[in-house]
């Protein structure tokens, strides 16, 4: 079970792993707006009372009966390489003389980790939606249906995974149509609405629990670099529930159970589910393309505080303030300027910076949307054509190439381990201009850049942003790792 800090408690991913608990920031995410129409499951007759409202005396029974056949148990195993630490007497000649330890012992050994989670069958073809953290890194995946049918590794196909939303799609080759869930509109879910969770907490198959939606639009719960717009629920979910459905009383999936806030490791009344609208959009992208293609505008925004709203003569405190524009990006082409306040996008109100980020990410590339901005005491509409993150990468690469005479990429986990770095981040030089600033300072290909002045370089985007703020011929101090010696040191570089 993976964890991250949350106030005095922890945010726990609700898959169950037979391993030591790893202190790590949990990652969740969100994409809202787009809806993938899936083939509906016939409604269960008698589940609703007069006026089309659910009959509360039998609703949970009907929801369970309708959906349990479409909820699967996922068992995974993962091989992990562990360093074999030396004993304190390895170099003691007296110890070696009397006890004759083995002359050669392996420096590393492998161990197998086992875990379990939940998934839901999305369509008759056998596509299964679950959490990324359930299947990521697994060397073997086994899926068990409610009727006991088991699909081993040879019958399970990995379709796609999206760490930014903590969602994944796998597929089982059943050779026949399978029972499946149907999805509802999570935007229409209300606080106080009854919900039902189905899953396999701690390996207890086909467990059904109930509660209500406690809150909507929870953000800042997990890794800030991910997309978040959680439904909060008090329906009991525990380790092993990850990837299971959160359903309304009409039997529609409105969320994917993903995490809990807990000081004990078990459920304490605060659970989080990824909204179905986001989950369906991401699943569609993974099934269609094997990855998620996200929109991009090319701007940086900041929260709109009451003081800022007053200074911009805004009579309401909703929107997000544009702090910077990437030259050549979609926002720049649309005429959006630094100091504009974006209050709506595509007709949808933008109340926070997170709202903008989530909307942009869930908008298809090349889509034209209307951006409503507050500028000089008035609103005005501008047309933005959504770019792609591939376009962003090209612009960022061009910035780094122009200023440093090099191209870079993010450090891999293996390189982070090789250089014995304390945290992820940094970039590695993959090409260098012999006449460029880095080459003149003594850099070589495969060297890693960790920091410029006092700012950590956590990504290619972060490096490009730092360089974009520097005047021509600025001399800066760069923290670098020499790839040939693994030694870290500071080097002075004059940017172009």
Short mmCIF file of C-alpha atoms in Angstrom, two decimals:
data_model
loop_
_atom_site.label_atom_id
_atom_site.label_comp_id
_atom_site.label_asym_id
_atom_site.label_seq_id
_atom_site.Cartn_x
_atom_site.Cartn_y
_atom_site.Cartn_z
CA UNK A 1 0.00 0.00 0.00
CA UNK A 2 1.41 3.33 -0.99
CA UNK A 3 1.04 6.37 1.16
CA UNK A 4 1.53 10.10 1.20
CA UNK A 5 1.20 12.69 3.93
CA UNK A 6 -2.09 14.48 4.51
CA UNK A 7 -2.17 16.81 7.52
CA UNK A 8 -1.75 14.51 10.54
CA UNK A 9 -2.94 11.52 8.53
CA UNK A 10 -1.93 9.66 5.39
CA UNK A 11 -3.48 9.34 1.99
CA UNK A 12 -3.45 5.62 1.27
CA UNK A 13 -3.89 4.03 -2.11
CA UNK A 14 -6.60 1.42 -1.61
CA UNK A 15 -4.84 -1.53 -3.20
CA UNK A 16 -3.37 -4.12 -0.88
CA UNK A 17 0.27 -5.19 -1.30
CA UNK A 18 2.06 -7.84 0.67
CA UNK A 19 5.07 -5.63 1.28
CA UNK A 20 6.39 -3.08 3.74
CA UNK A 21 4.46 0.17 3.57
CA UNK A 22 6.29 2.64 1.35
CA UNK A 23 6.29 6.29 2.37
CA UNK A 24 5.59 8.00 -0.90
CA UNK A 25 3.23 10.70 -2.13
CA UNK A 26 0.16 9.05 -3.60
CA UNK A 27 -0.81 10.10 -7.07
CA UNK A 28 -4.31 10.74 -8.32
CA UNK A 29 -5.69 12.92 -11.05
CA UNK A 30 -8.67 14.23 -12.92
CA UNK A 31 -10.11 15.02 -16.28
CA UNK A 32 -13.68 16.24 -16.44
CA UNK A 33 -16.22 17.19 -19.13
CA UNK A 34 -16.04 14.59 -21.94
CA UNK A 35 -18.29 11.55 -21.73
CA UNK A 36 -17.75 8.21 -23.47
CA UNK A 37 -21.08 6.56 -24.36
CA UNK A 38 -20.91 2.88 -23.50
CA UNK A 39 -23.44 0.15 -24.17
CA UNK A 40 -26.06 0.32 -21.41
CA UNK A 41 -26.98 -2.51 -19.07
CA UNK A 42 -30.74 -3.14 -18.93
CA UNK A 43 -32.33 -1.53 -15.89
CA UNK A 44 -33.47 -3.81 -13.08
CA UNK A 45 -37.25 -3.70 -12.93
CA UNK A 46 -38.71 -2.74 -9.61
CA UNK A 47 -35.63 -0.86 -8.42
CA UNK A 48 -37.38 2.48 -8.57
CA UNK A 49 -40.50 3.63 -6.83
CA UNK A 50 -43.16 6.06 -7.97
CA UNK A 51 -41.95 9.05 -9.96
CA UNK A 52 -38.77 7.25 -11.07
CA UNK A 53 -37.10 7.65 -7.65
CA UNK A 54 -35.15 4.68 -6.19
CA UNK A 55 -37.03 2.50 -3.73
CA UNK A 56 -34.79 2.88 -0.67
CA UNK A 57 -35.94 -0.39 0.88
CA UNK A 58 -34.50 -2.44 -1.98
CA UNK A 59 -32.22 -0.05 -3.90
CA UNK A 60 -28.90 -1.23 -2.45
CA UNK A 61 -29.87 -4.86 -2.98
CA UNK A 62 -30.71 -4.13 -6.62
CA UNK A 63 -27.49 -2.17 -7.19
CA UNK A 64 -25.44 -5.03 -5.73
CA UNK A 65 -27.29 -7.71 -7.72
CA UNK A 66 -26.93 -5.74 -10.94
CA UNK A 67 -23.20 -4.86 -10.60
CA UNK A 68 -21.42 -7.61 -8.66
CA UNK A 69 -21.11 -9.78 -11.81
CA UNK A 70 -19.20 -6.91 -13.50
CA UNK A 71 -16.75 -6.28 -10.64
CA UNK A 72 -13.50 -8.27 -10.80
CA UNK A 73 -10.77 -9.24 -8.38
CA UNK A 74 -7.25 -8.38 -9.58
CA UNK A 75 -4.19 -10.13 -8.18
CA UNK A 76 -0.74 -8.90 -9.15
CA UNK A 77 2.84 -9.87 -8.46
CA UNK A 78 5.95 -7.77 -8.90
CA UNK A 79 9.62 -8.67 -8.74
CA UNK A 80 11.81 -6.24 -6.84
CA UNK A 81 15.60 -6.12 -6.72
CA UNK A 82 16.98 -5.66 -3.20
CA UNK A 83 20.54 -4.76 -2.28
CA UNK A 84 22.26 -7.30 -0.05
CA UNK A 85 23.95 -5.16 2.63
CA UNK A 86 27.43 -6.18 3.74
CA UNK A 87 27.89 -7.44 7.30
CA UNK A 88 29.99 -5.32 9.67
CA UNK A 89 32.58 -8.13 9.83
CA UNK A 90 33.19 -8.61 6.12
CA UNK A 91 36.55 -6.87 6.30
CA UNK A 92 37.54 -8.24 9.70
CA UNK A 93 40.46 -10.71 9.16
CA UNK A 94 39.86 -12.47 12.50
CA UNK A 95 36.18 -13.07 11.65
CA UNK A 96 37.10 -14.38 8.23
CA UNK A 97 39.77 -16.67 9.69
CA UNK A 98 37.53 -18.35 12.26
CA UNK A 99 34.18 -18.39 10.44
CA UNK A 100 35.23 -18.67 6.78
CA UNK A 101 32.33 -16.72 5.24
CA UNK A 102 31.53 -17.34 1.56
CA UNK A 103 34.06 -15.77 -0.75
CA UNK A 104 31.37 -14.48 -3.10
CA UNK A 105 27.91 -13.40 -2.05
CA UNK A 106 25.38 -11.75 -4.37
CA UNK A 107 25.24 -7.98 -4.07
CA UNK A 108 21.55 -8.02 -4.96
CA UNK A 109 18.70 -10.49 -4.76
CA UNK A 110 15.13 -10.54 -6.02
CA UNK A 111 11.94 -10.88 -4.04
CA UNK A 112 8.36 -11.21 -5.24
CA UNK A 113 5.70 -8.83 -3.98
CA UNK A 114 2.03 -9.71 -4.19
CA UNK A 115 -0.95 -7.38 -4.15
CA UNK A 116 -4.61 -7.20 -4.91
CA UNK A 117 -7.15 -4.70 -6.10
CA UNK A 118 -10.47 -4.34 -7.85
CA UNK A 119 -11.62 -3.52 -11.36
CA UNK A 120 -14.86 -3.12 -13.28
CA UNK A 121 -15.75 -4.56 -16.69
CA UNK A 122 -16.58 -1.66 -19.01
CA UNK A 123 -18.00 -3.43 -22.04
CA UNK A 124 -18.90 -6.91 -23.37
CA UNK A 125 -15.46 -7.19 -25.01
CA UNK A 126 -13.76 -7.42 -21.60
CA UNK A 127 -12.09 -4.03 -21.12
CA UNK A 128 -11.51 -3.54 -17.39
CA UNK A 129 -11.06 -0.16 -15.72
CA UNK A 130 -8.93 -0.03 -12.58
CA UNK A 131 -6.34 2.17 -10.86
CA UNK A 132 -2.86 2.63 -12.28
CA UNK A 133 -1.32 1.89 -8.90
CA UNK A 134 -2.98 -1.55 -8.91
CA UNK A 135 -1.25 -2.79 -12.07
CA UNK A 136 1.74 -0.45 -12.60
CA UNK A 137 4.99 -2.35 -12.34
CA UNK A 138 3.27 -5.73 -12.14
CA UNK A 139 5.15 -8.60 -13.77
CA UNK A 140 2.07 -10.79 -13.60
CA UNK A 141 -1.66 -9.93 -13.55
CA UNK A 142 -4.47 -12.36 -12.78
CA UNK A 143 -8.17 -11.45 -13.07
CA UNK A 144 -10.91 -13.37 -11.28
CA UNK A 145 -14.55 -12.82 -12.22
CA UNK A 146 -17.42 -12.91 -9.76
CA UNK A 147 -18.37 -16.43 -10.95
CA UNK A 148 -14.85 -17.67 -10.23
CA UNK A 149 -13.58 -17.69 -13.81
CA UNK A 150 -9.86 -16.93 -13.72
CA UNK A 151 -7.76 -15.31 -16.43
CA UNK A 152 -4.02 -15.79 -16.08
CA UNK A 153 -1.24 -13.66 -17.47
CA UNK A 154 -1.56 -15.17 -20.94
CA UNK A 155 -5.22 -14.07 -21.14
CA UNK A 156 -4.78 -10.55 -19.73
CA UNK A 157 -3.67 -7.70 -21.99
CA UNK A 158 -2.40 -4.35 -20.77
CA UNK A 159 -4.18 -1.69 -22.84
CA UNK A 160 -2.81 1.49 -21.27
CA UNK A 161 -1.93 3.26 -18.05
CA UNK A 162 -2.14 6.92 -17.06
CA UNK A 163 -0.24 7.84 -13.87
CA UNK A 164 -1.46 11.44 -14.09
CA UNK A 165 -4.99 10.26 -13.29
CA UNK A 166 -4.10 6.98 -11.55
CA UNK A 167 -6.20 5.05 -14.05
CA UNK A 168 -5.48 2.01 -16.19
CA UNK A 169 -7.29 -0.27 -18.61
CA UNK A 170 -6.59 -3.98 -19.05
CA UNK A 171 -8.48 -6.51 -21.16
CA UNK A 172 -9.35 -10.18 -20.67
CA UNK A 173 -9.77 -12.55 -23.62
CA UNK A 174 -12.99 -14.29 -22.59
CA UNK A 175 -14.23 -15.43 -25.99
CA UNK A 176 -17.77 -14.38 -25.05
CA UNK A 177 -19.72 -11.27 -24.05
CA UNK A 178 -19.17 -10.33 -20.42
CA UNK A 179 -21.48 -8.52 -17.97
CA UNK A 180 -20.47 -4.90 -17.59
CA UNK A 181 -21.22 -1.74 -15.65
CA UNK A 182 -22.85 1.38 -17.00
CA UNK A 183 -21.60 4.87 -16.26
CA UNK A 184 -23.52 7.86 -14.92
CA UNK A 185 -22.79 11.58 -15.05
CA UNK A 186 -20.60 12.42 -12.05
CA UNK A 187 -21.24 16.14 -12.58
CA UNK A 188 -24.88 15.54 -11.63
CA UNK A 189 -24.04 13.74 -8.38
CA UNK A 190 -25.07 15.74 -5.30
CA UNK A 191 -23.58 16.05 -1.84
CA UNK A 192 -25.68 13.91 0.49
CA UNK A 193 -26.62 11.46 -2.28
CA UNK A 194 -26.55 7.78 -1.28
CA UNK A 195 -23.81 5.72 -2.90
CA UNK A 196 -22.69 2.08 -2.91
CA UNK A 197 -19.11 0.75 -3.12
CA UNK A 198 -18.24 -2.73 -4.37
CA UNK A 199 -14.80 -4.28 -4.16
CA UNK A 200 -12.41 -6.73 -2.57
CA UNK A 201 -11.12 -5.07 0.63
CA UNK A 202 -8.29 -7.07 2.16
CA UNK A 203 -9.13 -9.92 -0.22
CA UNK A 204 -12.76 -10.26 0.90
CA UNK A 205 -14.44 -10.73 -2.46
CA UNK A 206 -17.66 -9.03 -3.56
CA UNK A 207 -17.93 -6.78 -0.52
CA UNK A 208 -20.73 -4.19 -0.69
CA UNK A 209 -20.77 -1.06 1.50
CA UNK A 210 -22.90 2.08 1.46
CA UNK A 211 -22.65 5.72 2.44
CA UNK A 212 -23.15 9.17 0.96
CA UNK A 213 -21.22 11.67 -1.11
CA UNK A 214 -19.63 13.84 1.58
CA UNK A 215 -18.18 16.49 -0.75
CA UNK A 216 -17.27 17.17 -4.37
CA UNK A 217 -14.31 18.74 -6.18
CA UNK A 218 -11.70 17.79 -3.59
CA UNK A 219 -8.32 18.96 -4.87
CA UNK A 220 -4.84 19.12 -3.43
CA UNK A 221 -5.34 15.70 -1.84
CA UNK A 222 -2.38 13.97 -3.43
CA UNK A 223 0.51 14.78 -5.78
CA UNK A 224 -0.02 18.36 -7.03
CA UNK A 225 1.37 17.45 -10.46
CA UNK A 226 -1.61 15.18 -11.10
CA UNK A 227 -5.19 15.94 -12.15
CA UNK A 228 -7.57 15.94 -9.18
CA UNK A 229 -11.28 16.53 -8.72
CA UNK A 230 -12.26 13.83 -6.23
CA UNK A 231 -15.64 12.83 -4.93
CA UNK A 232 -15.36 12.39 -1.17
CA UNK A 233 -17.43 9.60 0.39
CA UNK A 234 -18.00 7.96 3.75
CA UNK A 235 -18.89 4.63 2.14
CA UNK A 236 -16.32 2.26 3.73
CA UNK A 237 -13.44 1.45 1.38
CA UNK A 238 -10.21 -0.22 2.45
CA UNK A 239 -6.98 -1.61 0.99
CA UNK A 240 -8.04 -3.88 -1.87
CA UNK A 241 -10.92 -1.61 -2.96
CA UNK A 242 -8.73 0.30 -5.44
CA UNK A 243 -10.29 0.39 -8.89
CA UNK A 244 -13.74 -0.64 -7.70
CA UNK A 245 -16.93 1.25 -8.56
CA UNK A 246 -18.73 3.88 -6.53
CA UNK A 247 -22.36 3.71 -7.70
CA UNK A 248 -25.50 5.77 -7.28
CA UNK A 249 -28.80 4.12 -6.39
CA UNK A 250 -29.70 3.88 -10.07
CA UNK A 251 -26.81 1.42 -10.43
CA UNK A 252 -24.63 3.81 -12.42
CA UNK A 253 -20.89 4.14 -11.79
CA UNK A 254 -20.14 7.73 -10.75
CA UNK A 255 -16.65 7.17 -9.37
CA UNK A 256 -13.59 4.90 -9.22
CA UNK A 257 -12.54 4.24 -5.61
CA UNK A 258 -8.90 5.20 -5.24
CA UNK A 259 -7.66 6.47 -1.86
CA UNK A 260 -8.48 7.06 1.80
CA UNK A 261 -7.35 9.56 4.40
CA UNK A 262 -6.32 7.56 7.43
CA UNK A 263 -4.05 7.64 10.47
CA UNK A 264 -4.43 3.90 11.03
CA UNK A 265 -4.14 2.52 7.51
CA UNK A 266 -7.79 1.49 7.55
CA UNK A 267 -10.99 3.32 6.72
CA UNK A 268 -11.87 6.26 8.99
CA UNK A 269 -14.82 7.77 7.17
CA UNK A 270 -12.92 9.70 4.48
CA UNK A 271 -12.55 8.07 1.07
CA UNK A 272 -11.90 9.50 -2.37
CA UNK A 273 -13.16 8.41 -5.78
CA UNK A 274 -12.15 9.61 -9.23
CA UNK A 275 -15.26 11.02 -10.97
CA UNK A 276 -16.75 8.84 -13.69
CA UNK A 277 -16.70 11.61 -16.31
CA UNK A 278 -12.93 11.84 -15.99
CA UNK A 279 -12.50 8.07 -15.78
CA UNK A 280 -14.57 7.40 -18.92
CA UNK A 281 -12.67 10.03 -20.91
CA UNK A 282 -9.30 8.62 -19.87
CA UNK A 283 -10.43 5.03 -20.52
CA UNK A 284 -11.61 6.01 -24.00
CA UNK A 285 -8.22 7.58 -24.75
CA UNK A 286 -6.34 4.53 -23.47
CA UNK A 287 -8.48 2.11 -25.48
CA UNK A 288 -8.27 4.24 -28.64
CA UNK A 289 -4.63 5.39 -28.49
CA UNK A 290 -2.91 3.51 -25.66
CA UNK A 291 -2.21 6.86 -24.01
CA UNK A 292 -4.02 10.06 -23.05
CA UNK A 293 -3.69 12.97 -25.47
CA UNK A 294 -4.23 16.15 -23.44
CA UNK A 295 -4.88 19.68 -24.56
CA UNK A 296 -2.40 22.48 -23.87
CA UNK A 297 -2.69 26.28 -23.82
CA UNK A 298 0.85 27.46 -23.05
CA UNK A 299 0.30 29.67 -20.02
CA UNK A 300 0.97 29.83 -16.31
CA UNK A 301 -1.72 30.92 -13.88
CA UNK A 302 -2.00 31.65 -10.19
CA UNK A 303 -4.88 31.66 -7.69
CA UNK A 304 -7.02 34.78 -7.54
CA UNK A 305 -6.92 36.09 -3.96
CA UNK A 306 -9.43 38.66 -2.60
CA UNK A 307 -6.70 41.30 -2.67
CA UNK A 308 -5.86 40.57 -6.31
CA UNK A 309 -9.53 40.54 -7.28
CA UNK A 310 -9.95 43.97 -5.70
CA UNK A 311 -6.86 45.38 -7.39
CA UNK A 312 -8.16 44.18 -10.79
CA UNK A 313 -11.55 45.81 -10.00
CA UNK A 314 -13.25 42.44 -10.17
CA UNK A 315 -16.56 42.34 -8.31
CA UNK A 316 -16.41 38.56 -7.84
CA UNK A 317 -13.66 36.19 -6.71
CA UNK A 318 -13.79 33.49 -9.33
CA UNK A 319 -11.27 32.86 -12.04
CA UNK A 320 -7.55 32.33 -12.38
CA UNK A 321 -4.91 35.00 -13.01
CA UNK A 322 -2.56 34.62 -15.98
CA UNK A 323 0.99 35.08 -14.73
CA UNK A 324 2.94 34.25 -17.87
CA UNK A 325 2.44 33.30 -21.52
CA UNK A 326 4.68 30.96 -23.50
CA UNK A 327 5.60 32.71 -26.77
CA UNK A 328 4.24 30.81 -29.75
CA UNK A 329 1.76 28.81 -27.70
CA UNK A 330 -2.03 28.61 -28.20
CA UNK A 331 -2.83 31.24 -25.55
CA UNK A 332 -0.33 33.64 -27.12
CA UNK A 333 -1.86 33.08 -30.57
CA UNK A 334 -5.35 33.73 -29.16
CA UNK A 335 -4.33 37.10 -27.74
CA UNK A 336 -4.42 36.19 -24.04
CA UNK A 337 -2.10 38.46 -22.08
CA UNK A 338 -0.28 38.45 -18.78
CA UNK A 339 -2.63 39.95 -16.18
CA UNK A 340 -5.81 38.61 -17.81
CA UNK A 341 -8.20 36.74 -15.51
CA UNK A 342 -9.75 33.68 -17.14
CA UNK A 343 -13.31 33.34 -15.82
CA UNK A 344 -14.73 30.81 -18.30
CA UNK A 345 -13.53 28.38 -20.93
CA UNK A 346 -15.77 26.72 -23.47
CA UNK A 347 -18.79 28.11 -21.65
CA UNK A 348 -17.76 26.41 -18.38
CA UNK A 349 -17.09 28.60 -15.36
CA UNK A 350 -13.46 28.59 -14.22
CA UNK A 351 -13.43 29.20 -10.48
CA UNK A 352 -9.87 28.07 -9.64
CA UNK A 353 -6.51 27.38 -11.23
CA UNK A 354 -7.23 23.65 -10.88
CA UNK A 355 -10.48 24.04 -12.81
CA UNK A 356 -8.57 25.52 -15.75
CA UNK A 357 -5.90 22.82 -15.66
CA UNK A 358 -8.46 20.02 -15.56
CA UNK A 359 -10.59 21.50 -18.34
CA UNK A 360 -7.65 22.05 -20.66
CA UNK A 361 -6.29 18.56 -20.06
CA UNK A 362 -9.64 16.96 -20.92
CA UNK A 363 -10.20 18.99 -24.10
CA UNK A 364 -9.23 17.27 -27.37
CA UNK A 365 -6.26 18.64 -29.26
CA UNK A 366 -7.14 21.12 -32.06
CA UNK A 367 -10.53 21.91 -30.50
CA UNK A 368 -11.46 25.59 -30.67
CA UNK A 369 -12.93 26.94 -27.43
CA UNK A 370 -13.98 30.39 -26.27
CA UNK A 371 -11.94 31.84 -23.43
CA UNK A 372 -13.71 34.57 -21.46
CA UNK A 373 -11.18 36.87 -19.80
CA UNK A 374 -11.47 39.89 -17.52
CA UNK A 375 -9.25 42.71 -18.77
CA UNK A 376 -9.27 46.41 -17.87
CA UNK A 377 -12.63 46.22 -16.12
CA UNK A 378 -14.48 44.31 -18.81
CA UNK A 379 -14.91 40.76 -20.04
CA UNK A 380 -14.00 39.79 -23.57
CA UNK A 381 -14.15 36.54 -25.52
CA UNK A 382 -11.12 35.10 -27.29
CA UNK A 383 -10.91 31.95 -29.42
CA UNK A 384 -8.24 29.44 -28.42
CA UNK A 385 -7.24 26.44 -30.52
CA UNK A 386 -6.01 23.77 -28.14
CA UNK A 387 -2.46 22.64 -28.75
CA UNK A 388 -0.91 19.31 -27.86
CA UNK A 389 1.69 18.45 -25.27
CA UNK A 390 3.92 17.32 -28.15
CA UNK A 391 3.83 20.92 -29.43
CA UNK A 392 4.72 22.09 -25.93
CA UNK A 393 7.70 19.73 -25.86
CA UNK A 394 8.98 21.11 -29.19
CA UNK A 395 8.73 24.72 -28.00
CA UNK A 396 10.45 23.88 -24.72
CA UNK A 397 13.16 21.95 -26.52
CA UNK A 398 13.72 24.93 -28.80
CA UNK A 399 14.06 27.26 -25.80
CA UNK A 400 16.69 25.05 -24.16
CA UNK A 401 18.53 24.60 -27.45
CA UNK A 402 18.59 28.34 -28.15
CA UNK A 403 19.77 29.36 -24.66
CA UNK A 404 22.15 26.51 -23.77
CA UNK A 405 23.09 24.92 -27.09
CA UNK A 406 21.82 21.50 -26.04
CA UNK A 407 18.80 19.24 -25.90
CA UNK A 408 17.80 17.45 -22.71
CA UNK A 409 15.33 14.88 -21.38
CA UNK A 410 14.15 13.93 -17.88
CA UNK A 411 16.34 11.66 -15.78
CA UNK A 412 15.08 8.08 -15.59
CA UNK A 413 14.62 6.28 -12.24
CA UNK A 414 17.64 4.11 -13.07
CA UNK A 415 19.78 7.20 -13.65
CA UNK A 416 18.51 8.75 -10.42
CA UNK A 417 19.64 5.60 -8.61
CA UNK A 418 22.95 5.48 -10.51
CA UNK A 419 23.81 9.05 -9.50
CA UNK A 420 22.64 8.37 -5.92
CA UNK A 421 20.24 11.32 -5.93
CA UNK A 422 17.90 11.92 -3.00
CA UNK A 423 14.84 12.74 -5.09
CA UNK A 424 13.46 12.49 -8.59
CA UNK A 425 13.99 15.41 -10.95
CA UNK A 426 16.79 16.78 -13.05
CA UNK A 427 17.49 16.48 -16.76
CA UNK A 428 20.20 14.75 -18.74
CA UNK A 429 22.01 16.21 -21.77
CA UNK A 430 21.33 14.10 -24.89
CA UNK A 431 22.85 16.39 -27.54
CA UNK A 432 25.29 19.27 -27.27
CA UNK A 433 26.45 21.94 -29.71
CA UNK A 434 30.28 22.02 -29.62
CA UNK A 435 30.14 25.81 -29.88
CA UNK A 436 27.28 26.27 -27.42
CA UNK A 437 27.31 27.57 -23.82
CA UNK A 438 27.26 24.14 -22.16
CA UNK A 439 30.07 22.77 -24.31
CA UNK A 440 32.15 25.89 -23.64
CA UNK A 441 31.65 25.30 -19.91
CA UNK A 442 32.92 21.72 -20.20
CA UNK A 443 29.64 19.81 -20.30
CA UNK A 444 29.35 16.51 -22.16
CA UNK A 445 26.49 14.36 -23.34
CA UNK A 446 24.95 12.25 -20.51
CA UNK A 447 25.84 14.85 -17.86
CA UNK A 448 22.86 15.70 -15.63
CA UNK A 449 21.64 19.19 -14.69
CA UNK A 450 20.07 19.33 -11.22
CA UNK A 451 19.88 23.01 -10.35
CA UNK A 452 20.33 26.51 -11.80
CA UNK A 453 21.21 29.15 -9.21
CA UNK A 454 18.93 28.33 -6.25
CA UNK A 455 16.18 26.73 -8.35
CA UNK A 456 15.90 22.95 -8.67
CA UNK A 457 15.43 21.69 -12.23
CA UNK A 458 12.62 19.18 -11.89
CA UNK A 459 11.71 18.78 -15.58
CA UNK A 460 12.43 19.99 -19.11
CA UNK A 461 9.52 22.41 -18.72
CA UNK A 462 10.99 23.76 -15.49
CA UNK A 463 14.38 24.27 -17.13
CA UNK A 464 12.83 26.09 -20.09
CA UNK A 465 10.87 28.36 -17.76
CA UNK A 466 14.01 29.27 -15.81
CA UNK A 467 15.91 30.01 -19.01
CA UNK A 468 13.04 32.06 -20.41
CA UNK A 469 13.23 34.42 -17.45
CA UNK A 470 16.94 35.12 -17.88
CA UNK A 471 18.33 38.07 -19.85
CA UNK A 472 20.80 37.38 -22.69
CA UNK A 473 24.39 36.61 -21.66
CA UNK A 474 23.40 36.04 -18.03
CA UNK A 475 26.03 34.08 -16.10
CA UNK A 476 24.46 31.40 -13.90
CA UNK A 477 25.70 28.71 -11.54
CA UNK A 478 24.62 25.20 -12.58
CA UNK A 479 24.68 22.12 -10.34
CA UNK A 480 25.74 19.20 -12.52
CA UNK A 481 26.50 15.48 -12.21
CA UNK A 482 29.50 14.31 -14.25
CA UNK A 483 28.34 11.11 -15.98
CA UNK A 484 31.85 9.63 -16.12
CA UNK A 485 32.64 9.98 -12.40
CA UNK A 486 29.15 10.36 -10.85
CA UNK A 487 30.55 13.37 -8.98
CA UNK A 488 28.42 16.45 -8.34
CA UNK A 489 29.71 19.99 -8.67
CA UNK A 490 28.92 23.61 -9.62
CA UNK A 491 29.80 25.09 -13.00
CA UNK A 492 29.46 28.67 -14.29
CA UNK A 493 27.56 28.94 -17.59
CA UNK A 494 26.80 32.03 -19.71
CA UNK A 495 23.43 31.57 -21.40
CA UNK A 496 22.87 32.97 -24.89
#
